[in-house]
Coordinates of C-alpha atoms in Angstrom, one line a residue:
M1 CA -167.7 82.1 -8.9
T2 CA -167.2 78.8 -10.6
K3 CA -164.4 77.7 -12.9
K4 CA -165.3 75.7 -15.8
A5 CA -163.4 73.0 -17.7
P6 CA -161.8 74.1 -20.9
S7 CA -164.1 74.0 -23.8
A8 CA -163.7 74.3 -27.7
V9 CA -166.6 76.8 -27.8
N10 CA -166.3 80.6 -26.9
T11 CA -167.1 79.9 -23.1
S12 CA -165.3 82.0 -20.3
D13 CA -163.0 80.1 -18.0
F14 CA -164.0 82.2 -15.0
Q15 CA -167.6 83.1 -14.4
F16 CA -168.5 85.7 -11.8
K17 CA -171.9 86.6 -10.1
C18 CA -171.2 90.3 -9.9
S19 CA -171.2 93.0 -12.6
W20 CA -168.0 94.4 -13.9
E21 CA -169.0 97.8 -12.4
E22 CA -169.0 96.0 -9.0
A23 CA -166.0 93.7 -9.8
F24 CA -163.5 95.2 -7.2
E25 CA -166.2 95.4 -4.5
D26 CA -166.6 91.6 -4.8
S27 CA -164.4 89.5 -2.6
E28 CA -164.6 86.4 -4.7
F29 CA -163.5 88.3 -7.7
I30 CA -160.6 89.9 -6.1
K31 CA -159.5 86.5 -4.7
T32 CA -159.8 84.7 -8.2
F33 CA -158.2 87.5 -10.1
S34 CA -155.1 87.7 -7.8
T35 CA -154.7 83.8 -7.2
E36 CA -155.6 82.3 -10.6
I37 CA -156.0 84.9 -13.3
L38 CA -153.3 87.3 -12.7
E39 CA -150.4 84.9 -11.9
D40 CA -150.8 82.9 -15.0
Y41 CA -150.8 86.2 -17.0
I42 CA -148.1 88.2 -15.4
L43 CA -145.4 85.4 -15.3
K44 CA -145.2 85.6 -19.0
K45 CA -144.8 89.4 -19.5
R46 CA -141.4 90.8 -20.4
W47 CA -142.0 93.7 -18.0
Y48 CA -142.3 91.3 -14.9
A49 CA -139.0 91.7 -13.1
G50 CA -139.4 88.7 -10.7
K51 CA -138.6 85.7 -13.1
S52 CA -135.5 84.9 -11.1
S53 CA -137.3 84.6 -7.8
T54 CA -140.2 82.2 -6.6
L55 CA -143.5 83.9 -6.6
K56 CA -145.5 83.3 -3.2
Y57 CA -148.7 85.3 -3.8
I58 CA -150.2 88.1 -5.4
E59 CA -152.3 90.6 -3.3
V60 CA -154.6 93.6 -4.8
V61 CA -153.6 96.4 -2.5
D62 CA -155.4 99.3 -4.1
H63 CA -157.6 100.2 -7.0
C64 CA -159.6 103.1 -8.5
K65 CA -162.2 103.3 -11.1
I66 CA -162.1 105.6 -14.3
A67 CA -165.5 105.7 -16.0
P68 CA -165.8 107.7 -19.1
E69 CA -168.8 107.3 -21.4
K70 CA -167.7 104.2 -23.6
N71 CA -166.1 101.8 -21.0
I72 CA -165.2 101.4 -17.4
Y73 CA -161.7 100.9 -16.5
Y74 CA -159.9 100.1 -13.3
G75 CA -156.4 101.0 -12.2
V76 CA -155.2 98.2 -10.1
L77 CA -152.2 98.4 -7.7
I78 CA -150.9 94.9 -6.9
E79 CA -148.2 93.5 -4.6
I80 CA -146.2 90.3 -5.6
N81 CA -144.7 88.6 -2.5
F82 CA -141.9 86.2 -3.2
S83 CA -140.6 83.3 -1.2
E84 CA -137.3 85.1 -0.8
A85 CA -139.1 87.5 1.7
F86 CA -139.3 90.6 -0.5
F87 CA -142.1 92.1 -2.7
Q88 CA -142.5 94.2 -5.7
D89 CA -145.4 96.5 -6.6
Y90 CA -147.0 96.7 -10.1
F91 CA -149.9 98.9 -11.6
I92 CA -152.3 97.3 -14.3
P93 CA -155.1 99.2 -16.0
L94 CA -157.9 96.8 -16.6
S95 CA -160.8 96.6 -19.1
F96 CA -163.7 94.2 -19.7
I97 CA -164.7 93.8 -23.3
P98 CA -167.7 91.8 -23.9
G99 CA -168.4 89.7 -27.0
S100 CA -166.5 87.2 -29.1
K101 CA -162.7 87.2 -29.5
E102 CA -162.9 88.2 -33.1
K103 CA -164.3 91.7 -32.0
L104 CA -161.3 92.4 -30.0
E105 CA -158.8 95.0 -31.2
T106 CA -155.8 93.3 -29.5
G107 CA -154.7 89.6 -29.1
T108 CA -153.2 90.4 -25.6
I109 CA -155.9 88.9 -23.3
I110 CA -155.5 88.5 -19.6
A111 CA -158.3 86.0 -19.4
P112 CA -161.8 85.0 -20.8
V113 CA -164.3 85.7 -18.2
S114 CA -168.1 86.5 -17.7
F115 CA -169.8 88.9 -15.5
K116 CA -173.5 88.1 -14.4
G117 CA -173.7 85.9 -17.6
H118 CA -172.1 88.5 -20.0
E119 CA -169.2 86.7 -21.7
G120 CA -166.1 88.7 -22.6
Y121 CA -162.4 89.3 -22.0
L122 CA -160.3 90.9 -19.3
I123 CA -157.7 93.0 -21.3
D124 CA -154.8 95.1 -20.1
A125 CA -156.4 98.5 -20.9
I126 CA -153.2 100.1 -22.6
H127 CA -154.1 97.8 -25.5
I128 CA -157.5 99.5 -26.0
E129 CA -157.2 102.6 -27.9
D130 CA -160.4 104.2 -26.1
F131 CA -158.3 103.9 -22.9
R132 CA -155.1 105.3 -24.5
K133 CA -157.3 108.3 -25.8
L134 CA -158.9 108.9 -22.5
V135 CA -155.4 109.1 -20.8
F136 CA -154.1 111.7 -23.3
N137 CA -157.3 113.7 -23.1
K138 CA -157.0 113.7 -19.2
I139 CA -153.4 114.9 -19.4
M140 CA -154.1 117.7 -21.9
E141 CA -157.3 118.7 -20.0
S142 CA -155.7 118.7 -16.6
S143 CA -156.0 121.8 -14.3
A144 CA -155.3 122.9 -10.9
D145 CA -158.9 121.7 -9.7
P146 CA -158.7 118.8 -7.1
P147 CA -158.8 115.5 -8.8
E148 CA -161.9 113.5 -9.1
N149 CA -160.4 110.3 -7.7
K150 CA -157.0 109.0 -6.7
I151 CA -155.4 109.4 -10.1
L152 CA -153.7 112.8 -10.7
F153 CA -153.2 113.8 -14.3
H154 CA -150.8 116.9 -14.9
R155 CA -149.6 118.7 -18.1
S156 CA -146.6 121.0 -18.1
E157 CA -147.1 124.6 -18.4
T158 CA -144.5 124.6 -21.1
V159 CA -147.1 122.7 -23.3
Q160 CA -150.2 123.8 -25.2
P161 CA -153.0 121.4 -25.0
T162 CA -153.9 119.6 -28.1
K163 CA -156.4 117.2 -29.5
Y164 CA -156.0 113.4 -29.6
K165 CA -155.2 112.1 -33.1
S166 CA -153.5 108.8 -32.9
S167 CA -151.7 106.3 -30.6
R168 CA -149.4 103.3 -31.2
F169 CA -147.1 101.2 -29.3
M170 CA -143.3 102.1 -29.5
G171 CA -141.3 99.2 -30.6
G172 CA -141.2 95.8 -28.6
E173 CA -142.4 95.3 -25.0
Q174 CA -139.6 96.3 -22.5
S175 CA -139.6 96.9 -18.7
N176 CA -142.0 99.6 -19.3
T177 CA -144.7 100.1 -21.9
S178 CA -144.3 103.0 -24.4
I179 CA -147.0 104.7 -26.5
I180 CA -146.5 107.2 -29.3
Y181 CA -149.2 110.0 -29.4
N182 CA -150.0 112.0 -32.3
D183 CA -146.5 111.1 -33.7
C184 CA -145.0 113.8 -31.4
Y185 CA -145.2 112.6 -27.8
V186 CA -144.2 109.4 -26.1
M187 CA -146.1 108.0 -23.1
K188 CA -144.1 105.8 -20.8
F189 CA -146.3 103.7 -18.7
F190 CA -144.3 102.3 -15.7
R191 CA -145.2 98.6 -15.0
R192 CA -143.2 98.1 -11.9
I193 CA -143.9 101.0 -9.8
Y194 CA -142.7 102.3 -6.3
T195 CA -144.3 104.0 -3.2
S196 CA -142.7 107.2 -4.4
K197 CA -142.4 109.5 -7.4
N198 CA -140.3 107.8 -9.9
P199 CA -136.7 109.4 -10.5
D200 CA -137.3 109.7 -14.1
Y201 CA -140.3 111.8 -13.6
E202 CA -138.7 114.1 -10.9
I203 CA -135.5 114.5 -13.0
I204 CA -137.1 115.1 -16.4
R205 CA -139.7 117.6 -15.1
F206 CA -136.9 119.4 -13.2
L207 CA -134.6 119.7 -16.2
T208 CA -137.5 120.9 -18.4
E209 CA -139.3 123.2 -16.2
K210 CA -136.6 124.7 -14.0
S211 CA -133.2 124.0 -15.7
K212 CA -134.2 124.4 -19.4
F213 CA -131.7 121.7 -20.2
Q214 CA -132.4 121.2 -23.9
N215 CA -130.8 117.7 -24.7
I216 CA -133.6 115.4 -23.2
P217 CA -137.1 114.6 -24.4
A218 CA -138.9 117.4 -22.8
Y219 CA -141.5 116.7 -20.0
V220 CA -145.1 116.9 -21.3
G221 CA -147.2 115.4 -18.7
S222 CA -147.7 112.8 -16.1
I223 CA -149.9 110.4 -14.4
N224 CA -149.6 109.9 -10.7
L225 CA -151.6 107.8 -7.9
A226 CA -152.4 109.5 -4.5
L227 CA -152.2 106.8 -1.8
D228 CA -154.3 107.0 1.3
G229 CA -151.2 107.4 3.4
G230 CA -150.1 110.5 1.5
D231 CA -147.4 108.8 -0.8
T232 CA -147.6 109.6 -4.4
V233 CA -146.7 106.9 -7.1
T234 CA -145.8 107.7 -10.6
L235 CA -147.8 105.6 -13.0
G236 CA -146.8 107.3 -16.4
L237 CA -144.5 110.0 -18.0
M238 CA -145.3 111.7 -21.3
Q239 CA -142.5 113.5 -23.1
D240 CA -141.5 114.9 -26.5
L241 CA -140.7 112.2 -29.2
I242 CA -137.3 113.2 -30.4
E243 CA -136.3 112.2 -34.1
N244 CA -133.3 110.0 -33.9
E245 CA -131.0 107.8 -35.9
G246 CA -130.8 105.2 -33.0
D247 CA -128.9 105.2 -29.7
A248 CA -125.2 105.9 -29.0
W249 CA -124.5 102.3 -28.4
K250 CA -125.4 101.2 -31.9
Y251 CA -123.7 104.3 -33.3
M252 CA -120.4 103.7 -31.5
L253 CA -120.4 100.0 -32.5
K254 CA -120.7 101.2 -36.1
E255 CA -117.8 103.7 -35.6
L256 CA -115.6 101.3 -33.9
K257 CA -115.9 98.5 -36.4
L258 CA -114.6 101.1 -38.9
V259 CA -111.8 101.9 -36.6
F260 CA -110.5 98.4 -36.0
A261 CA -110.8 97.7 -39.7
N262 CA -108.2 100.4 -40.2
L263 CA -105.4 98.2 -38.6
E264 CA -105.5 95.9 -41.7
K265 CA -106.7 98.5 -44.2
K266 CA -103.8 100.7 -43.3
R267 CA -101.3 98.2 -42.1
I268 CA -101.0 99.9 -38.7
K269 CA -98.6 98.4 -36.2
V270 CA -100.2 98.5 -32.7
N271 CA -97.0 98.4 -31.0
R272 CA -96.1 101.8 -32.3
F273 CA -99.0 103.4 -30.5
P274 CA -98.1 106.1 -27.9
D275 CA -99.6 105.1 -24.6
I276 CA -101.1 107.4 -22.1
K277 CA -102.1 107.4 -18.4
L278 CA -105.6 106.6 -17.5
Y279 CA -107.7 109.8 -17.0
Q280 CA -105.1 111.9 -18.7
R281 CA -106.9 114.9 -20.1
Q282 CA -106.3 114.9 -23.8
P283 CA -107.2 117.9 -26.1
I284 CA -108.3 116.7 -29.6
N285 CA -105.5 118.8 -31.2
T286 CA -102.9 117.1 -29.1
I287 CA -103.7 113.5 -30.1
P288 CA -100.7 111.7 -31.6
P289 CA -101.1 111.4 -35.5
E290 CA -100.7 107.4 -35.2
I291 CA -103.8 107.4 -33.0
I292 CA -105.7 109.7 -35.5
D293 CA -104.4 107.6 -38.5
F294 CA -106.0 104.6 -36.4
A295 CA -109.1 105.9 -35.0
G296 CA -109.9 109.0 -37.1
L297 CA -111.1 112.5 -35.9
N298 CA -114.8 111.9 -36.1
L299 CA -114.8 109.3 -33.1
F300 CA -113.1 111.7 -30.8
L301 CA -115.2 114.6 -31.8
K302 CA -118.2 112.7 -30.9
V303 CA -116.8 111.8 -27.5
S304 CA -116.2 115.3 -26.9
K305 CA -119.7 116.3 -27.9
L306 CA -121.1 113.5 -25.5
A307 CA -118.8 114.9 -22.6
L308 CA -120.2 118.3 -23.2
R309 CA -123.9 117.1 -22.9
T310 CA -122.9 114.9 -19.8
A311 CA -121.4 118.3 -18.2
E312 CA -124.4 120.3 -19.1
M313 CA -126.6 117.7 -17.5
H314 CA -124.8 117.7 -14.3
I315 CA -124.4 121.3 -14.2
A316 CA -128.3 121.5 -14.6
L317 CA -128.8 119.0 -11.8
G318 CA -126.7 120.7 -9.4
S319 CA -128.0 124.4 -10.2
D320 CA -131.0 124.7 -7.9
M321 CA -130.4 126.3 -4.5
Q322 CA -134.0 126.4 -3.5
D323 CA -135.4 122.9 -4.1
T324 CA -133.6 120.8 -1.6
S325 CA -134.1 117.7 -3.9
F326 CA -131.6 119.3 -6.4
T327 CA -129.4 121.3 -4.3
P328 CA -125.7 120.1 -4.1
A329 CA -124.7 118.5 -0.8
K330 CA -121.5 117.9 1.0
Y331 CA -120.1 114.5 1.9
N332 CA -120.9 113.5 5.4
G333 CA -120.6 110.3 7.7
D334 CA -124.1 109.2 6.8
Y335 CA -123.4 109.0 3.2
A336 CA -120.3 107.1 3.7
V337 CA -121.8 104.7 6.0
W338 CA -124.7 104.2 3.4
L339 CA -122.1 103.8 0.5
K340 CA -119.7 101.4 2.3
N341 CA -122.6 99.1 3.5
R342 CA -124.2 99.0 -0.1
L343 CA -120.9 98.2 -1.8
I344 CA -119.7 95.6 0.7
Y345 CA -123.1 93.8 0.3
M346 CA -122.9 94.1 -3.5
F347 CA -119.1 92.8 -3.5
Q348 CA -119.9 89.8 -1.3
N349 CA -122.8 88.9 -3.7
R350 CA -120.5 89.0 -6.6
L351 CA -117.7 87.1 -4.8
N352 CA -120.2 84.2 -4.2
T353 CA -121.2 84.4 -7.9
I354 CA -117.9 84.3 -9.3
E355 CA -116.9 81.4 -6.8
N356 CA -119.9 79.3 -8.0
N357 CA -119.1 79.9 -11.7
M358 CA -115.6 79.4 -12.0
H359 CA -116.2 76.2 -14.1
K360 CA -117.8 78.7 -16.9
L361 CA -114.5 80.5 -17.4
E362 CA -111.3 79.6 -19.5
G363 CA -108.1 81.2 -20.6
E364 CA -107.5 84.7 -19.6
A365 CA -110.9 85.3 -18.0
L366 CA -110.2 82.2 -15.7
D367 CA -106.8 83.7 -14.8
L368 CA -108.2 87.0 -14.2
A369 CA -111.1 85.7 -12.2
K370 CA -108.4 83.9 -9.8
E371 CA -106.5 87.1 -9.6
F372 CA -109.8 88.8 -8.6
L373 CA -110.4 86.2 -5.8
D374 CA -106.7 86.5 -4.7
R375 CA -107.1 90.2 -4.4
K376 CA -110.7 90.2 -2.8
K377 CA -109.1 91.7 0.4
E378 CA -107.6 94.5 -1.5
I379 CA -110.7 95.2 -3.3
R380 CA -113.0 95.2 -0.1
E381 CA -110.6 97.5 1.6
H382 CA -110.8 99.8 -1.4
F383 CA -114.4 100.1 -0.9
L384 CA -114.1 100.7 2.8
N385 CA -111.3 103.4 2.1
F386 CA -113.8 106.0 1.5
N387 CA -112.7 108.8 3.8
W388 CA -115.6 111.5 3.4
T389 CA -113.7 114.1 5.4
R390 CA -111.0 114.3 2.6
M391 CA -113.8 115.0 0.0
K392 CA -113.8 118.7 -1.0
S393 CA -116.3 118.2 -3.9
E394 CA -120.2 118.2 -3.8
R395 CA -122.8 115.3 -4.4
I396 CA -125.8 116.0 -6.8
R397 CA -128.8 114.1 -8.1
I398 CA -127.3 112.1 -10.9
H399 CA -128.6 109.9 -13.8
G400 CA -127.6 106.8 -11.9
D401 CA -127.7 104.1 -14.9
Y402 CA -125.6 106.1 -17.5
H403 CA -124.4 104.4 -20.6
L404 CA -124.4 104.6 -24.3
G405 CA -127.8 102.8 -24.5
Q406 CA -129.3 105.6 -22.6
V407 CA -128.4 108.2 -25.2
L408 CA -130.1 109.1 -28.5
V409 CA -128.3 110.2 -31.6
H410 CA -129.6 113.0 -33.9
E411 CA -128.1 115.3 -36.4
D412 CA -124.5 115.1 -34.8
D413 CA -125.8 115.5 -31.3
F414 CA -126.7 113.5 -28.2
Y415 CA -130.0 113.4 -26.3
L416 CA -130.0 111.8 -22.7
L417 CA -132.9 109.8 -21.6
D418 CA -134.1 107.1 -18.9
F419 CA -133.4 108.8 -15.5
E420 CA -135.1 105.9 -13.6
G421 CA -131.6 104.8 -12.0
E422 CA -129.7 101.6 -11.3
P423 CA -132.3 98.6 -11.8
E424 CA -130.7 96.8 -8.6
S425 CA -131.1 99.8 -6.3
T426 CA -134.1 100.6 -4.2
I427 CA -136.1 103.6 -5.0
Q428 CA -134.7 105.4 -2.1
D429 CA -131.0 104.7 -3.0
R430 CA -131.9 106.0 -6.5
K431 CA -132.6 109.2 -5.1
V432 CA -129.4 109.7 -2.8
K433 CA -127.1 112.4 -4.1
Q434 CA -124.0 111.2 -5.4
P435 CA -120.7 112.3 -7.0
P436 CA -121.5 113.1 -10.8
L437 CA -118.3 111.2 -11.6
K438 CA -120.3 108.0 -11.0
D439 CA -122.3 108.7 -14.3
V440 CA -118.9 109.6 -15.9
A441 CA -117.7 106.2 -14.8
G442 CA -120.8 104.5 -16.1
M443 CA -120.0 105.9 -19.5
F444 CA -116.4 105.0 -19.3
R445 CA -117.5 101.4 -18.6
S446 CA -119.8 101.7 -21.7
F447 CA -116.9 102.8 -24.0
H448 CA -115.0 99.7 -22.6
Y449 CA -117.8 97.5 -23.5
A450 CA -118.3 98.7 -26.9
I451 CA -114.6 98.2 -27.7
Y452 CA -114.9 94.7 -26.6
S453 CA -118.1 94.0 -28.1
T454 CA -116.7 95.1 -31.6
I455 CA -114.0 92.6 -31.2
F456 CA -116.0 89.8 -29.9
N457 CA -118.7 90.2 -32.6
S458 CA -116.3 90.8 -35.4
D459 CA -117.2 87.2 -36.8
E460 CA -113.6 86.9 -38.0
S461 CA -114.1 90.0 -40.3
F462 CA -110.8 91.3 -38.9
S463 CA -107.6 89.5 -39.9
T464 CA -105.7 91.0 -37.1
S465 CA -105.1 88.7 -34.2
Q466 CA -107.5 89.2 -31.1
E467 CA -104.5 89.8 -28.9
E468 CA -103.5 92.8 -31.1
L469 CA -107.2 94.0 -31.2
F470 CA -107.3 93.9 -27.4
K471 CA -104.0 96.0 -27.0
A472 CA -105.3 98.6 -29.6
G473 CA -108.7 98.5 -28.0
E474 CA -107.1 99.3 -24.6
I475 CA -105.0 102.3 -25.8
L476 CA -108.0 103.6 -27.8
Y477 CA -110.0 103.4 -24.5
K478 CA -107.7 105.6 -22.7
Y479 CA -107.7 108.2 -25.5
M480 CA -111.5 108.2 -25.6
I481 CA -111.4 108.8 -21.7
G482 CA -108.9 111.5 -22.1
V483 CA -110.9 113.4 -24.6
F484 CA -114.0 113.0 -22.7
M485 CA -112.1 114.1 -19.5
E486 CA -110.6 117.3 -21.3
T487 CA -114.1 118.6 -22.2
Y488 CA -116.0 117.5 -19.3
V489 CA -113.8 118.9 -16.5
H490 CA -113.3 122.0 -18.4
K491 CA -117.1 122.5 -18.6
V492 CA -118.0 121.6 -15.2
Q493 CA -115.2 123.8 -13.6
E494 CA -116.1 126.8 -15.9
E495 CA -119.7 126.6 -14.5
N496 CA -118.6 126.1 -10.8
L497 CA -119.9 122.5 -10.4
N498 CA -117.5 121.4 -7.6
I499 CA -116.2 117.9 -8.6
G500 CA -112.9 118.5 -6.8
Y501 CA -109.3 118.7 -8.2
K502 CA -107.0 116.2 -9.9
Q503 CA -106.3 113.9 -7.0
E504 CA -109.9 113.7 -5.7
I505 CA -111.3 113.3 -9.3
E506 CA -109.0 110.3 -9.9
F507 CA -109.8 108.6 -6.5
L508 CA -113.6 109.0 -7.4
L509 CA -113.3 107.7 -10.8
D510 CA -111.2 104.8 -9.6
Y511 CA -113.8 104.2 -6.7
C512 CA -116.9 104.5 -9.2
L513 CA -115.2 102.5 -12.0
L514 CA -114.5 99.6 -9.6
E515 CA -118.0 99.6 -8.3
K516 CA -119.4 99.6 -11.9
A517 CA -117.0 96.8 -13.0
V518 CA -117.8 94.6 -9.8
Y519 CA -121.5 95.3 -10.4
E520 CA -121.2 93.9 -14.1
L521 CA -119.7 90.8 -13.0
G522 CA -122.9 89.2 -11.8
Y523 CA -124.7 89.8 -15.1
E524 CA -121.8 88.5 -17.3
L525 CA -121.3 85.3 -15.2
N526 CA -124.9 84.4 -15.3
S527 CA -125.8 85.4 -18.8
R528 CA -122.7 85.4 -21.1
P529 CA -119.8 84.0 -19.2
R530 CA -117.4 84.7 -22.4
W531 CA -117.9 88.4 -21.7
T532 CA -116.9 88.1 -18.2
I533 CA -113.3 89.2 -19.4
I534 CA -114.6 92.7 -19.9
P535 CA -115.3 93.7 -16.3
L536 CA -112.6 91.6 -15.1
R537 CA -109.9 93.5 -17.3
G538 CA -111.5 96.6 -16.2
I539 CA -111.1 95.8 -12.6
A540 CA -107.4 94.7 -13.2
S541 CA -106.6 98.2 -15.1
I542 CA -108.2 100.1 -12.2
L543 CA -106.3 98.3 -9.5
K544 CA -103.1 98.7 -11.6
H545 CA -103.8 102.6 -11.8
K546 CA -104.4 102.6 -8.1
K547 CA -101.0 101.3 -7.4
N548 CA -99.2 103.8 -9.7

């Protein structure tokens, strides 16, 4: 292989002596592909998750050939090693398109190359319609017969096979790449992959085929890669495409903007709001008229509906007594050790972050940050104070990264999606059975964020002082939690999902809320210090509740 100097004419930067058909049998191609071509390409991609680390080298660890009539494609598994002594795995489907750039159907090019004198371009095959059609047909035609190669295509028995009509990209590029097929299915191609089945695939398939939970985009099919050692890697997940009016985060921000506008519009006095205790269960028909006048009825009806769908999700995830992956589990010493080690490591990381970023804070955020540091011993002890022998409830598989952005709104109902789990967690940690109240806590933190985001992004559209808005927001937050708790607890207890009783529920909520708020500190300090007040206020509120 020889590398040529840049030229104004359409000449390949990389020239290989092998043919495209033999590319991954040629050591020179593999070396150049991993050390020169791929590094330059992957660093620019939105789905690359290693931007905050120093790339050391890239290695091709596995590949497979898919050869339909028209083109030859390769599925390539790469390992990216970092100077910080860890690695990440990614999967890239590759295509070589000979000819000039003008003939390409995509502008997304990995590199100009030539094989045995044939000029052309290396392309991420997802950008080639022939490849997308091939994937769709392979899923629809999948059977119980042994696969031809390492790639396993599967179609759910709940789905009737259909013919390919069209495919298009869904929105902007994110951490995964999503393709809409036939305007009725969405295929999520996982970019960063794990040496195990993806939790999103596992949970969506379970909820669709075994529990019949309706409020998700149903499982249609999948692509998995069988590794030589016996492990299975999830490469893609196909689901129903749900018509929607956007996610619940955008919906909630729109609702809350109208709510806070009522303070001025109706000349409401915030100091007259009846306050309630955190986690106090609040039936909608018992909400004080002053709060209904402020927030309206619709907001609480939607919170109650979301609580119902959350409860139904947890009931379904804890309903299987045969599949051990979804059988409820008791608390034990192993779980307690895992939990404490994980949280203390995370807490120490956040302590270091806040100590190194104090100069970014001012006003109340700075005061709360100082209080956080002053109370670090108390917070650490709280994380260590997890006595599993006192837990009478059960652990189940959970969503793991549950917030308003993971919920779609359609016709006054909610549909839950993206069960991949917490981004910072390992794939093994994401599959650990945890208290379902951890998802509930995640949604409560999302409520808190929505309230503060509405205030911060008001662009001075509210004449009410920010201090009054914060005061009204904190009280509204407690009522939203109260309504959610009333519906959620009633439903799960009615269906015999064991989440414990009042004292245990409140302990677990305190524990999980504190974990989520401390987790949020790192992101806010590094990305938008002004918003650090949101998790800091959440932490202060939880610590105050603990003492009462």
